[in-house]
GROMACS .gro file of C-alpha atoms in nm:
model
  316
    1MET     CA    1  14.161  20.163   6.253
    2ARG     CA    2  13.937  19.879   6.141
    3ARG     CA    3  13.917  19.580   6.373
    4GLY     CA    4  14.033  19.336   6.106
    5THR     CA    5  14.350  19.523   6.009
    6THR     CA    6  14.639  19.277   5.962
    7HIS     CA    7  14.975  19.300   6.133
    8ARG     CA    8  15.149  19.352   5.797
    9SER     CA    9  14.941  19.665   5.742
   10LEU     CA   10  15.023  19.773   6.097
   11ARG     CA   11  15.394  19.743   6.025
   12GLU     CA   12  15.344  19.965   5.723
   13ALA     CA   13  15.143  20.216   5.929
   14ASP     CA   14  15.276  20.484   6.161
   15GLY     CA   15  15.466  20.388   6.474
   16PRO     CA   16  15.205  20.490   6.739
   17VAL     CA   17  14.936  20.279   6.575
   18ASP     CA   18  15.173  19.978   6.561
   19LEU     CA   19  15.262  20.015   6.930
   20ARG     CA   20  14.896  20.034   7.032
   21GLN     CA   21  14.816  19.719   6.839
   22ARG     CA   22  15.111  19.537   6.995
   23ALA     CA   23  14.992  19.638   7.341
   24LEU     CA   24  14.670  19.444   7.280
   25LEU     CA   25  14.859  19.116   7.225
   26ARG     CA   26  14.859  18.855   7.502
   27PRO     CA   27  15.198  18.747   7.645
   28GLY     CA   28  15.360  18.508   7.399
   29GLN     CA   29  15.100  18.576   7.126
   30CYS     CA   30  15.238  18.594   6.773
   31PRO     CA   31  15.189  18.941   6.615
   32LEU     CA   32  15.114  18.782   6.274
   33PRO     CA   33  14.784  18.616   6.186
   34ALA     CA   34  14.799  18.238   6.176
   35ALA     CA   35  14.777  18.231   5.797
   36GLU     CA   36  15.078  18.461   5.763
   37ALA     CA   37  15.279  18.318   6.056
   38GLN     CA   38  15.261  17.961   5.923
   39PRO     CA   39  15.156  17.974   5.558
   40ASP     CA   40  15.277  17.619   5.487
   41GLN     CA   41  15.355  17.328   5.721
   42SER     CA   42  15.658  17.240   5.507
   43ARG     CA   43  15.808  17.588   5.539
   44ARG     CA   44  15.974  17.758   5.835
   45PRO     CA   45  15.736  17.989   6.026
   46ALA     CA   46  15.759  18.349   5.905
   47CYS     CA   47  15.757  18.478   6.266
   48LYS     CA   48  16.086  18.440   6.458
   49ARG     CA   49  15.901  18.391   6.786
   50CYS     CA   50  15.699  18.108   6.637
   51ALA     CA   51  16.011  17.958   6.480
   52ASP     CA   52  16.196  17.958   6.812
   53ARG     CA   53  15.897  17.810   6.988
   54ALA     CA   54  15.860  17.536   6.728
   55ASN     CA   55  16.230  17.458   6.747
   56GLY     CA   56  16.217  17.438   7.128
   57GLU     CA   57  15.913  17.212   7.124
   58ALA     CA   58  16.087  16.985   6.874
   59GLN     CA   59  16.389  16.949   7.104
   60ARG     CA   60  16.203  16.936   7.434
   61HIS     CA   61  16.108  16.590   7.555
   62ASP     CA   62  15.814  16.538   7.777
   63GLU     CA   63  15.932  16.598   8.136
   64ASP     CA   64  15.768  16.285   8.274
   65LEU     CA   65  15.939  16.079   8.004
   66ALA     CA   66  16.276  16.245   8.077
   67VAL     CA   67  16.243  16.187   8.452
   68ALA     CA   68  16.154  15.823   8.395
   69GLU     CA   69  16.448  15.780   8.157
   70MET     CA   70  16.691  15.932   8.407
   71ARG     CA   71  16.554  15.710   8.683
   72GLU     CA   72  16.621  15.404   8.469
   73HIS     CA   73  16.984  15.517   8.440
   74GLY     CA   74  17.019  15.558   8.817
   75PHE     CA   75  16.949  15.930   8.859
   76GLU     CA   76  16.676  16.108   9.053
   77ALA     CA   77  16.595  16.460   8.927
   78GLN     CA   78  16.635  16.735   9.187
   79GLU     CA   79  16.498  17.023   8.977
   80PRO     CA   80  16.255  17.075   8.685
   81TYR     CA   81  16.359  16.956   8.341
   82ARG     CA   82  16.462  17.234   8.098
   83GLY     CA   83  16.586  17.057   7.787
   84VAL     CA   84  16.827  16.801   7.652
   85LYS     CA   85  17.129  17.034   7.646
   86TYR     CA   86  17.098  17.192   7.992
   87PRO     CA   87  17.275  17.058   8.304
   88TRP     CA   88  17.018  16.883   8.522
   89ARG     CA   89  17.090  16.846   8.893
   90CYS     CA   90  17.027  16.484   8.987
   91LEU     CA   91  17.100  16.248   9.274
   92CYS     CA   92  17.317  15.958   9.162
   93HIS     CA   93  17.194  15.634   9.318
   94GLY     CA   94  17.533  15.475   9.251
   95CYS     CA   95  17.746  15.691   9.482
   96GLY     CA   96  17.492  15.919   9.653
   97THR     CA   97  17.634  16.247   9.523
   98ILE     CA   98  17.461  16.532   9.339
   99THR     CA   99  17.575  16.553   8.977
  100PRO     CA  100  17.459  16.774   8.685
  101PRO     CA  101  17.452  16.562   8.365
  102THR     CA  102  17.260  16.674   8.060
  103PHE     CA  103  16.973  16.459   7.942
  104GLY     CA  104  17.136  16.453   7.599
  105SER     CA  105  17.456  16.301   7.741
  106ILE     CA  106  17.255  16.025   7.909
  107LEU     CA  107  17.070  15.952   7.584
  108ALA     CA  108  17.410  15.939   7.409
  109GLY     CA  109  17.524  15.662   7.644
  110GLN     CA  110  17.754  15.857   7.875
  111SER     CA  111  17.778  15.767   8.243
  112GLY     CA  112  17.654  16.101   8.374
  113CYS     CA  113  17.838  16.079   8.709
  114ARG     CA  114  18.209  16.166   8.726
  115ARG     CA  115  18.259  16.005   9.066
  116CYS     CA  116  18.110  15.673   8.956
  117ALA     CA  117  18.325  15.683   8.643
  118ASP     CA  118  18.638  15.737   8.853
  119LEU     CA  119  18.541  15.454   9.087
  120ARG     CA  120  18.488  15.217   8.796
  121ALA     CA  121  18.821  15.316   8.642
  122GLY     CA  122  18.997  15.262   8.975
  123ALA     CA  123  18.836  14.922   9.017
  124ALA     CA  124  18.952  14.825   8.669
  125ARG     CA  125  19.310  14.922   8.756
  126ARG     CA  126  19.307  14.764   9.103
  127GLU     CA  127  19.541  14.473   9.143
  128ASP     CA  128  19.414  14.139   9.265
  129PRO     CA  129  19.531  14.104   9.630
  130GLU     CA  130  19.647  13.745   9.577
  131ARG     CA  131  19.860  13.840   9.278
  132ALA     CA  132  20.002  14.139   9.466
  133ALA     CA  133  20.103  13.921   9.761
  134ALA     CA  134  20.257  13.667   9.524
  135SER     CA  135  20.474  13.942   9.370
  136MET     CA  136  20.598  14.041   9.713
  137ARG     CA  137  20.681  13.683   9.809
  138GLU     CA  138  20.873  13.635   9.484
  139ALA     CA  139  21.089  13.930   9.593
  140GLY     CA  140  21.152  13.772   9.934
  141LEU     CA  141  20.903  13.986  10.127
  142GLU     CA  142  20.617  13.850  10.337
  143PRO     CA  143  20.320  14.093  10.363
  144LEU     CA  144  20.216  14.179  10.720
  145GLU     CA  145  19.895  14.367  10.634
  146PRO     CA  146  19.624  14.363  10.363
  147TYR     CA  147  19.705  14.502  10.020
  148THR     CA  148  19.564  14.845   9.925
  149THR     CA  149  19.715  14.995   9.607
  150THR     CA  150  20.034  14.965   9.403
  151MET     CA  151  20.152  15.307   9.522
  152THR     CA  152  20.075  15.265   9.894
  153PRO     CA  153  20.358  15.163  10.131
  154TRP     CA  154  20.302  14.799  10.227
  155ARG     CA  155  20.446  14.671  10.554
  156CYS     CA  156  20.638  14.349  10.488
  157ARG     CA  157  20.902  14.132  10.654
  158CYS     CA  158  21.211  14.030  10.460
  159THR     CA  159  21.249  13.651  10.457
  160THR     CA  160  21.629  13.690  10.431
  161CYS     CA  161  21.720  13.936  10.707
  162GLY     CA  162  21.394  13.933  10.906
  163ARG     CA  163  21.366  14.314  10.912
  164THR     CA  164  21.041  14.502  10.850
  165SER     CA  165  21.012  14.762  10.574
  166THR     CA  166  20.736  14.939  10.379
  167PRO     CA  167  20.805  14.919  10.003
  168THR     CA  168  20.535  14.980   9.744
  169LEU     CA  169  20.426  14.708   9.504
  170SER     CA  170  20.521  14.926   9.205
  171LYS     CA  171  20.881  14.961   9.329
  172ILE     CA  172  20.912  14.589   9.394
  173ARG     CA  173  20.788  14.514   9.043
  174SER     CA  174  21.038  14.763   8.902
  175GLY     CA  175  21.323  14.558   9.049
  176ARG     CA  176  21.364  14.691   9.403
  177ARG     CA  177  21.417  14.453   9.692
  178CYS     CA  178  21.456  14.474  10.070
  179LYS     CA  179  21.632  14.801  10.152
  180TYR     CA  180  21.836  14.629  10.423
  181CYS     CA  181  21.959  14.350  10.197
  182ALA     CA  182  22.047  14.578   9.905
  183ARG     CA  183  22.400  14.529   9.771
  184PHE     CA  184  22.423  14.878   9.628
  185GLY     CA  185  22.390  15.235   9.751
  186PHE     CA  186  22.345  15.336  10.114
  187ASP     CA  187  22.319  15.034  10.348
  188ARG     CA  188  22.053  15.124  10.603
  189ALA     CA  189  22.138  14.830  10.829
  190ALA     CA  190  22.515  14.891  10.850
  191PRO     CA  191  22.703  15.143  11.069
  192ALA     CA  192  22.683  15.497  10.933
  193ARG     CA  193  22.779  15.860  10.990
  194VAL     CA  194  22.606  16.196  10.993
  195TYR     CA  195  22.840  16.466  10.867
  196VAL     CA  196  22.866  16.842  10.811
  197VAL     CA  197  23.076  16.985  10.525
  198THR     CA  198  23.142  17.344  10.419
  199ARG     CA  199  23.235  17.520  10.095
  200ALA     CA  200  23.391  17.865  10.144
  201GLN     CA  201  23.375  17.948   9.774
  202HIS     CA  202  22.995  17.924   9.777
  203GLY     CA  203  22.944  18.032  10.137
  204ALA     CA  204  22.749  17.711  10.191
  205VAL     CA  205  22.711  17.440  10.452
  206LYS     CA  206  22.566  17.091  10.406
  207ILE     CA  207  22.442  16.807  10.625
  208GLY     CA  208  22.447  16.450  10.495
  209VAL     CA  209  22.477  16.080  10.573
  210ALA     CA  210  22.731  15.820  10.465
  211GLY     CA  211  22.812  15.461  10.541
  212ALA     CA  212  23.093  15.405  10.790
  213LEU     CA  213  23.241  15.119  10.586
  214GLN     CA  214  23.162  15.226  10.231
  215ARG     CA  215  23.436  15.168   9.975
  216ASN     CA  216  23.327  15.472   9.768
  217ASP     CA  217  23.307  15.722  10.053
  218ARG     CA  218  23.055  16.006  10.005
  219ILE     CA  219  23.270  16.246  10.206
  220ALA     CA  220  23.567  16.173   9.977
  221GLN     CA  221  23.346  16.263   9.681
  222HIS     CA  222  23.265  16.598   9.841
  223ARG     CA  223  23.633  16.665   9.909
  224ARG     CA  224  23.712  16.620   9.540
  225LEU     CA  225  23.456  16.893   9.465
  226GLY     CA  226  23.618  17.138   9.707
  227TRP     CA  227  23.417  17.073  10.024
  228THR     CA  228  23.579  17.050  10.368
  229LEU     CA  229  23.471  16.813  10.644
  230PHE     CA  230  23.371  17.008  10.955
  231TYR     CA  231  23.210  16.742  11.175
  232GLU     CA  232  23.101  16.379  11.165
  233HIS     CA  233  22.911  16.165  11.413
  234ASP     CA  234  22.896  15.785  11.413
  235VAL     CA  235  22.560  15.611  11.457
  236PRO     CA  236  22.475  15.238  11.480
  237THR     CA  237  22.281  15.204  11.151
  238GLY     CA  238  22.194  15.386  10.832
  239ASP     CA  239  21.835  15.416  10.954
  240ASP     CA  240  21.961  15.606  11.259
  241ALA     CA  241  22.165  15.839  11.038
  242LEU     CA  242  21.867  15.912  10.814
  243SER     CA  243  21.648  15.978  11.118
  244VAL     CA  244  21.895  16.238  11.248
  245GLU     CA  245  21.934  16.403  10.908
  246GLN     CA  246  21.562  16.421  10.829
  247THR     CA  247  21.473  16.555  11.173
  248ILE     CA  248  21.726  16.838  11.144
  249LEU     CA  249  21.615  16.917  10.789
  250ARG     CA  250  21.251  16.942  10.904
  251ARG     CA  251  21.353  17.181  11.182
  252LEU     CA  252  21.548  17.397  10.937
  253ARG     CA  253  21.257  17.410  10.693
  254ALA     CA  254  21.019  17.501  10.975
  255ALA     CA  255  21.251  17.790  11.065
  256GLY     CA  256  21.234  17.921  10.708
  257HIS     CA  257  21.570  17.803  10.574
  258GLY     CA  258  21.546  17.701  10.209
  259VAL     CA  259  21.782  17.519   9.975
  260PHE     CA  260  22.089  17.735   9.908
  261LEU     CA  261  22.277  17.583   9.612
  262THR     CA  262  22.161  17.449   9.278
  263ALA     CA  263  22.211  17.101   9.134
  264VAL     CA  264  22.482  17.245   8.907
  265GLN     CA  265  22.679  17.386   9.201
  266MET     CA  266  22.630  17.074   9.412
  267PRO     CA  267  22.554  16.766   9.198
  268ASN     CA  268  22.510  16.522   9.489
  269GLY     CA  269  22.297  16.648   9.776
  270TRP     CA  270  22.213  17.005   9.679
  271THR     CA  271  21.877  16.986   9.861
  272GLU     CA  272  22.061  16.962  10.196
  273THR     CA  273  22.268  17.281  10.145
  274PHE     CA  274  22.213  17.604  10.340
  275ASP     CA  275  22.345  17.958  10.357
  276ALA     CA  276  22.645  17.942  10.594
  277VAL     CA  277  22.570  18.295  10.718
  278ARG     CA  278  22.223  18.200  10.839
  279VAL     CA  279  22.299  17.839  10.939
  280THR     CA  280  22.654  17.780  11.058
  281ALA     CA  281  22.841  17.451  11.051
  282ALA     CA  282  22.876  17.471  11.430
  283GLN     CA  283  22.500  17.493  11.472
  284LEU     CA  284  22.445  17.190  11.251
  285GLY     CA  285  22.700  16.989  11.446
  286GLU     CA  286  22.542  17.080  11.778
  287ALA     CA  287  22.199  16.988  11.640
  288ILE     CA  288  22.332  16.642  11.553
  289ARG     CA  289  22.468  16.591  11.903
  290GLU     CA  290  22.148  16.727  12.054
  291HIS     CA  291  21.938  16.480  11.856
  292GLN     CA  292  22.140  16.189  11.995
  293SER     CA  293  22.068  16.294  12.353
  294THR     CA  294  21.708  16.410  12.293
  295PRO     CA  295  21.561  16.255  11.975
  296ALA     CA  296  21.322  16.456  11.757
  297PRO     CA  297  21.333  16.802  11.921
  298PRO     CA  298  21.002  16.971  11.847
  299GLU     CA  299  21.110  17.333  11.798
  300PRO     CA  300  21.239  17.476  11.467
  301LEU     CA  301  21.616  17.499  11.434
  302THR     CA  302  21.703  17.870  11.452
  303CYS     CA  303  22.029  18.055  11.506
  304SER     CA  304  21.948  18.107  11.873
  305SER     CA  305  21.833  17.752  11.949
  306VAL     CA  306  22.182  17.601  11.966
  307LEU     CA  307  22.525  17.712  12.086
  308PRO     CA  308  22.850  17.666  11.891
  309PRO     CA  309  23.025  17.354  12.029
  310LYS     CA  310  23.388  17.251  12.025
  311PHE     CA  311  23.453  17.041  11.717
  312LEU     CA  312  23.734  16.859  11.546
  313GLY     CA  313  23.822  17.167  11.344
  314SER     CA  314  23.776  17.266  10.984
  315SER     CA  315  24.047  17.049  10.836
  316GLY     CA  316  23.957  16.696  10.758
   0.00000   0.00000   0.00000
């Protein structure tokens, strides 16, 4: 083969000759002569390799320029630059985390750092502490600690009853007031009861709390739905009743006892119902009495952890 044979003639020649000629090419060298690979500057290169290379060079910015641009936007490159569309690991000077923005997103005006964007959004939503405290005082509550967020419990003292509670700012702004001064629902400052009721039809048992002096008695509501009072225990305040109930519920959950009835079967208080075969009414009653003598027992409430006591009976 003559030394000046073109690549087009090689493609038309036999395979072995074409392969030998290709083997003489340097890595990355175009197999077409320059005149055939780029016959006209206004036309796309005839060689795919040259076309891809030209397209890449058109998109690729100078690395030094890209690094300088990223630095101006608060990012320090942690790896070599590859192109505008590739994630580029950088150190954000705003929050100190490693983030992988693309150079194209930075050129388009995006922030480039998700954490910094979240922090800015949170700062925009954050309530002014003075305005937050003013909202609490308008509701009759004096803050006892610095404000954090609208959804964080905020320790305050009621200017009416003098008791301390931890409402959130969002609840106060939605119309809630001091839980001890509330004129509706369960009065946490008044005398209360912890009770156990059963329902033979469902094979269920339930623990609950009720006010001792409530006009619309919760236990009477359960009776109308077919439940029977098994046991009740008087406590000084509604807070005490809730403490007993929640402690026993935590012990039952820790022992693996889940909710037994659905909201359809038990409209009011279905989350405090249990299988009467696995958790008996006698065991719940004994757990209530046990809590009064030894508050917050640490062990889970299992069938063997309590003994059936003597109660008032199943008729109420």
